[in-house]
Amino acid sequence: GQQLNRSPQSMFIQEGEDVSMNCTSSSIFNTWLWYKQDPGEGPVLLIALYKAGELTSNGRLTAQFGITRKDSFLNISASIPSDVGIYFCAGRIDTNAGKSTFGDGTTLTVKP
Amino acid sequence: NAGVTQTPKFQVLKTGQSMTLQCAQDMNHEYMSWYRQDPGMGLRLIHYSVGAGITDQGEVPNGYNVSRSTTEDFPLRLLSAAPSQTSVYFCASSPWQGVKQYFGPGTRLTVT
C-alpha cells in the first residue's frame, strides 16, 4: 500500500516563528489533506487540496499540493501557543473519503 | 447535532476477551470508517463502510469485525483481544464524495 513519510517528526519553536512541514508519498494521490489533532481528541481537517500545484490558505495556514502529486507541505505563519498539537497529512486516491492514508504526524510545541 | 459519538471512552480488557466499540453519527453520512492510532504514529484504517449493508477491509483488518445495519451506527468488534490491539480507536464519518471526515473523540483500549 501507499506509504507517507512526514518531516520533521517534531518541532520546538518560539511563539511568532513560522513553521514548515511536509509529506512525501511512494505513489501519487489525487487529494491531499492536512489535519490537526489536539491532545485527547480526534483529528480535525485544516486544509484540503485537489489538484497538482494548488496552493490553498486558511488563515495563517498555507498548504500546497506538489506538482508530482507525491508530496505536500504545510506552512504555519506567526505561530501562537494554541497551534500546539500533532499535524497529520493524509492522501486519497479516489473519491471515497473513508479511505485516506495518514502519515505519522508532526508534533508541534510552541514556547510562549 | 452530536456529530460522531464513541463509547466507551476507556476500556481495559484481558487477553482473549471480546468486546464491541460503539460508533454513531447523526449527520446522515454515507461513509463511516474505523482507524487505530498507536503512540507516535498516524491513523491506520481498519474497516470502512460506504453505506448500510456494505463494508470493506482497510490496511489492518485482522482481529476485527464490522457490520453496518443502519446509516447511523458502525460498531467495531474485537473477536479475541490481544496486547497488540492496545491502541486508541477513532471512528469517522463523511458524506457521499465529501472531502471532510468528522472524527469521534476516540476510545482508549488497553489489553493486558
Tab-separated table of C-alpha atoms in Angstrom:
chain	number	residue	atom	x	y	z
A	1	GLY	CA	0.000	0.000	0.000
A	2	GLN	CA	0.916	3.637	-0.063
A	3	GLN	CA	3.437	4.955	2.421
A	4	LEU	CA	3.553	8.522	3.643
A	5	ASN	CA	6.747	9.935	5.130
A	6	ARG	CA	6.467	13.109	7.143
A	7	SER	CA	9.145	15.588	8.094
A	8	PRO	CA	10.046	16.609	10.677
A	9	GLN	CA	8.901	14.238	13.396
A	10	SER	CA	8.692	17.073	15.931
A	11	MET	CA	9.363	20.788	16.189
A	12	PHE	CA	10.008	23.116	19.125
A	13	ILE	CA	9.587	26.757	18.179
A	14	GLN	CA	9.171	30.167	19.761
A	15	GLU	CA	5.845	31.961	19.558
A	16	GLY	CA	5.761	34.176	16.475
A	17	GLU	CA	8.011	31.949	14.360
A	18	ASP	CA	6.936	30.400	11.073
A	19	VAL	CA	6.741	26.615	10.722
A	20	SER	CA	7.004	24.329	7.732
A	21	MET	CA	6.337	20.608	7.499
A	22	ASN	CA	5.905	18.229	4.578
A	23	CYS	CA	4.870	14.772	3.494
A	24	THR	CA	6.112	12.618	0.658
A	25	SER	CA	4.494	9.541	-0.781
A	26	SER	CA	5.738	6.465	-2.581
A	27	SER	CA	2.859	6.832	-5.041
A	28	ILE	CA	0.580	9.559	-6.338
A	29	PHE	CA	-2.525	10.882	-4.646
A	30	ASN	CA	-5.456	12.762	-6.142
A	31	THR	CA	-6.259	14.592	-2.916
A	32	TRP	CA	-4.020	15.786	-0.096
A	33	LEU	CA	-5.429	16.658	3.315
A	34	TRP	CA	-3.939	18.279	6.392
A	35	TYR	CA	-5.369	17.597	9.861
A	36	LYS	CA	-4.599	18.823	13.371
A	37	GLN	CA	-5.076	16.690	16.461
A	38	ASP	CA	-5.284	18.214	19.938
A	39	PRO	CA	-4.433	16.002	22.927
A	40	GLY	CA	-7.198	13.530	23.737
A	41	GLU	CA	-9.266	14.386	20.671
A	42	GLY	CA	-9.810	13.204	17.141
A	43	PRO	CA	-8.188	14.907	14.126
A	44	VAL	CA	-9.840	17.976	12.611
A	45	LEU	CA	-9.473	18.867	8.937
A	46	LEU	CA	-7.489	22.079	8.294
A	47	ILE	CA	-7.000	22.192	4.530
A	48	ALA	CA	-7.917	20.035	1.525
A	49	LEU	CA	-6.017	20.145	-1.794
A	50	TYR	CA	-7.478	18.766	-5.013
A	51	LYS	CA	-5.023	19.262	-7.868
A	52	ALA	CA	-1.302	19.318	-8.538
A	53	GLY	CA	0.276	22.715	-7.923
A	54	GLU	CA	-2.672	24.012	-5.913
A	55	LEU	CA	-1.815	26.464	-3.147
A	56	THR	CA	-4.528	26.999	-0.537
A	57	SER	CA	-4.661	29.165	2.580
A	58	ASN	CA	-6.776	29.010	5.707
A	59	GLY	CA	-5.912	31.963	7.935
A	60	ARG	CA	-2.269	31.609	8.991
A	61	LEU	CA	-2.045	28.183	7.350
A	62	THR	CA	-0.931	27.614	3.772
A	63	ALA	CA	-0.668	24.244	2.077
A	64	GLN	CA	0.467	23.154	-1.371
A	65	PHE	CA	-0.191	20.080	-3.493
A	66	GLY	CA	3.121	19.081	-5.102
A	67	ILE	CA	3.482	19.064	-8.874
A	68	THR	CA	4.457	15.388	-8.893
A	69	ARG	CA	1.343	14.568	-6.815
A	70	LYS	CA	3.629	12.694	-4.435
A	71	ASP	CA	4.188	15.434	-1.886
A	72	SER	CA	2.575	18.268	0.012
A	73	PHE	CA	3.672	20.856	2.513
A	74	LEU	CA	2.007	22.884	5.249
A	75	ASN	CA	3.204	26.264	6.490
A	76	ILE	CA	2.038	27.989	9.650
A	77	SER	CA	2.943	31.652	9.919
A	78	ALA	CA	3.359	33.668	13.129
A	79	SER	CA	2.766	30.691	15.410
A	80	ILE	CA	0.755	31.075	18.611
A	81	PRO	CA	0.505	28.790	21.672
A	82	SER	CA	-2.793	27.240	20.523
A	83	ASP	CA	-1.018	25.884	17.423
A	84	VAL	CA	0.403	23.184	19.696
A	85	GLY	CA	-0.671	19.718	18.611
A	86	ILE	CA	0.019	16.975	16.103
A	87	TYR	CA	-0.308	17.760	12.406
A	88	PHE	CA	-1.096	14.932	10.024
A	89	CYS	CA	-1.062	14.758	6.280
A	90	ALA	CA	-3.362	12.308	4.541
A	91	GLY	CA	-3.708	11.282	0.935
A	92	ARG	CA	-6.550	9.847	-1.073
A	93	ILE	CA	-6.512	8.161	-4.464
A	94	ASP	CA	-10.219	8.019	-5.115
A	95	THR	CA	-13.276	9.963	-4.068
A	96	ASN	CA	-14.005	7.554	-1.220
A	97	ALA	CA	-13.499	9.759	1.809
A	98	GLY	CA	-13.381	6.695	4.031
A	99	LYS	CA	-10.088	5.503	2.566
A	100	SER	CA	-7.490	8.081	3.485
A	101	THR	CA	-3.875	7.081	4.106
A	102	PHE	CA	-2.335	9.002	7.014
A	103	GLY	CA	1.256	9.955	7.720
A	104	ASP	CA	2.707	9.601	11.224
A	105	GLY	CA	2.270	13.229	12.192
A	106	THR	CA	4.485	16.149	13.188
A	107	THR	CA	4.321	17.168	16.846
A	108	LEU	CA	4.498	20.946	17.252
A	109	THR	CA	5.426	22.643	20.512
A	110	VAL	CA	5.219	26.439	20.730
A	111	LYS	CA	7.021	28.197	23.568
A	112	PRO	CA	5.437	31.491	24.666
B	1	ASN	CA	-26.156	17.598	16.077
B	2	ALA	CA	-23.981	15.498	18.346
B	3	GLY	CA	-21.695	14.644	15.413
B	4	VAL	CA	-19.753	11.390	15.833
B	5	THR	CA	-20.014	9.735	19.227
B	6	GLN	CA	-17.978	6.807	20.524
B	7	THR	CA	-18.428	4.622	23.570
B	8	PRO	CA	-16.758	3.718	25.807
B	9	LYS	CA	-14.046	6.374	26.221
B	10	PHE	CA	-11.737	3.968	28.052
B	11	GLN	CA	-11.643	0.184	28.249
B	12	VAL	CA	-9.310	-2.401	29.747
B	13	LEU	CA	-9.573	-5.982	28.518
B	14	LYS	CA	-7.786	-9.187	29.313
B	15	THR	CA	-6.213	-11.190	26.511
B	16	GLY	CA	-8.820	-13.347	24.824
B	17	GLN	CA	-11.843	-11.272	25.818
B	18	SER	CA	-14.166	-9.899	23.179
B	19	MET	CA	-15.928	-6.564	23.078
B	20	THR	CA	-17.669	-4.090	20.788
B	21	LEU	CA	-16.668	-0.465	20.354
B	22	GLN	CA	-19.697	1.642	19.504
B	23	CYS	CA	-19.804	4.463	16.965
B	24	ALA	CA	-22.800	6.541	15.957
B	25	GLN	CA	-23.308	9.634	13.810
B	26	ASP	CA	-26.379	11.825	13.409
B	27	MET	CA	-25.368	13.636	10.216
B	28	ASN	CA	-26.826	11.062	7.792
B	29	HIS	CA	-23.361	10.422	6.350
B	30	GLU	CA	-22.899	7.527	3.961
B	31	TYR	CA	-19.227	6.844	4.693
B	32	MET	CA	-18.002	5.592	8.046
B	33	SER	CA	-14.538	4.331	8.980
B	34	TRP	CA	-12.601	2.875	11.869
B	35	TYR	CA	-8.946	3.777	12.461
B	36	ARG	CA	-6.444	2.831	15.122
B	37	GLN	CA	-3.705	5.143	16.324
B	38	ASP	CA	-0.653	3.722	18.059
B	39	PRO	CA	1.658	6.009	20.080
B	40	GLY	CA	3.660	8.375	17.879
B	41	MET	CA	2.015	7.147	14.715
B	42	GLY	CA	-0.658	8.186	12.317
B	43	LEU	CA	-4.051	6.610	11.853
B	44	ARG	CA	-4.331	3.244	10.143
B	45	LEU	CA	-7.582	2.210	8.500
B	46	ILE	CA	-9.160	-0.945	9.940
B	47	HIS	CA	-12.518	-1.187	8.145
B	48	TYR	CA	-14.800	1.192	6.320
B	49	SER	CA	-18.350	1.324	5.000
B	50	VAL	CA	-19.851	3.187	2.052
B	51	GLY	CA	-23.409	2.693	3.216
B	52	ALA	CA	-25.772	0.472	5.181
B	53	GLY	CA	-25.108	-3.176	4.433
B	54	ILE	CA	-21.738	-2.515	2.721
B	55	THR	CA	-18.373	-2.874	4.444
B	56	ASP	CA	-14.799	-3.449	3.300
B	57	GLN	CA	-11.370	-4.008	4.765
B	58	GLY	CA	-8.728	-1.366	5.256
B	59	GLU	CA	-4.995	-1.734	5.927
B	60	VAL	CA	-5.148	-3.620	9.242
B	61	PRO	CA	-8.420	-5.618	9.423
B	62	ASN	CA	-7.169	-8.785	11.135
B	63	GLY	CA	-8.782	-9.413	14.518
B	64	TYR	CA	-11.675	-7.012	13.909
B	65	ASN	CA	-15.181	-7.359	12.517
B	66	VAL	CA	-17.681	-4.698	11.499
B	67	SER	CA	-21.260	-4.506	10.325
B	68	ARG	CA	-23.450	-1.641	9.132
B	69	SER	CA	-27.110	-2.390	9.615
B	70	THR	CA	-28.144	1.280	9.763
B	71	THR	CA	-26.759	4.531	8.366
B	72	GLU	CA	-26.173	5.836	11.875
B	73	ASP	CA	-24.242	3.019	13.557
B	74	PHE	CA	-20.947	1.305	12.762
B	75	PRO	CA	-19.775	-0.951	15.623
B	76	LEU	CA	-16.289	-2.475	15.702
B	77	ARG	CA	-15.925	-5.914	17.268
B	78	LEU	CA	-12.744	-7.307	18.733
B	79	LEU	CA	-13.102	-11.063	18.483
B	80	SER	CA	-10.338	-12.187	20.870
B	81	ALA	CA	-8.358	-9.259	22.263
B	82	ALA	CA	-4.567	-9.340	22.093
B	83	PRO	CA	-1.996	-6.946	23.641
B	84	SER	CA	-1.092	-5.811	20.102
B	85	GLN	CA	-4.572	-4.292	19.894
B	86	THR	CA	-3.785	-1.809	22.655
B	87	SER	CA	-4.378	1.496	20.888
B	88	VAL	CA	-6.666	4.480	20.514
B	89	TYR	CA	-9.555	3.769	18.159
B	90	PHE	CA	-11.196	6.533	16.157
B	91	CYS	CA	-14.430	6.368	14.219
B	92	ALA	CA	-15.057	8.851	11.404
B	93	SER	CA	-17.885	9.687	9.034
B	94	SER	CA	-18.237	11.739	5.874
B	95	PRO	CA	-20.912	12.490	3.307
B	96	TRP	CA	-21.031	10.930	-0.155
B	97	GLN	CA	-17.912	12.042	-2.044
B	98	GLY	CA	-17.288	14.585	0.673
B	99	VAL	CA	-13.731	15.526	1.490
B	100	LYS	CA	-14.071	16.189	5.183
B	101	GLN	CA	-14.093	13.289	7.614
B	102	TYR	CA	-15.609	14.019	11.008
B	103	PHE	CA	-13.823	12.142	13.770
B	104	GLY	CA	-15.181	10.982	17.094
B	105	PRO	CA	-13.288	11.600	20.361
B	106	GLY	CA	-11.725	8.129	20.395
B	107	THR	CA	-11.776	5.024	22.583
B	108	ARG	CA	-8.604	4.231	24.519
B	109	LEU	CA	-8.241	0.463	24.740
B	110	THR	CA	-5.684	-1.412	26.822
B	111	VAL	CA	-5.320	-5.187	26.528
B	112	THR	CA	-3.376	-6.854	29.317
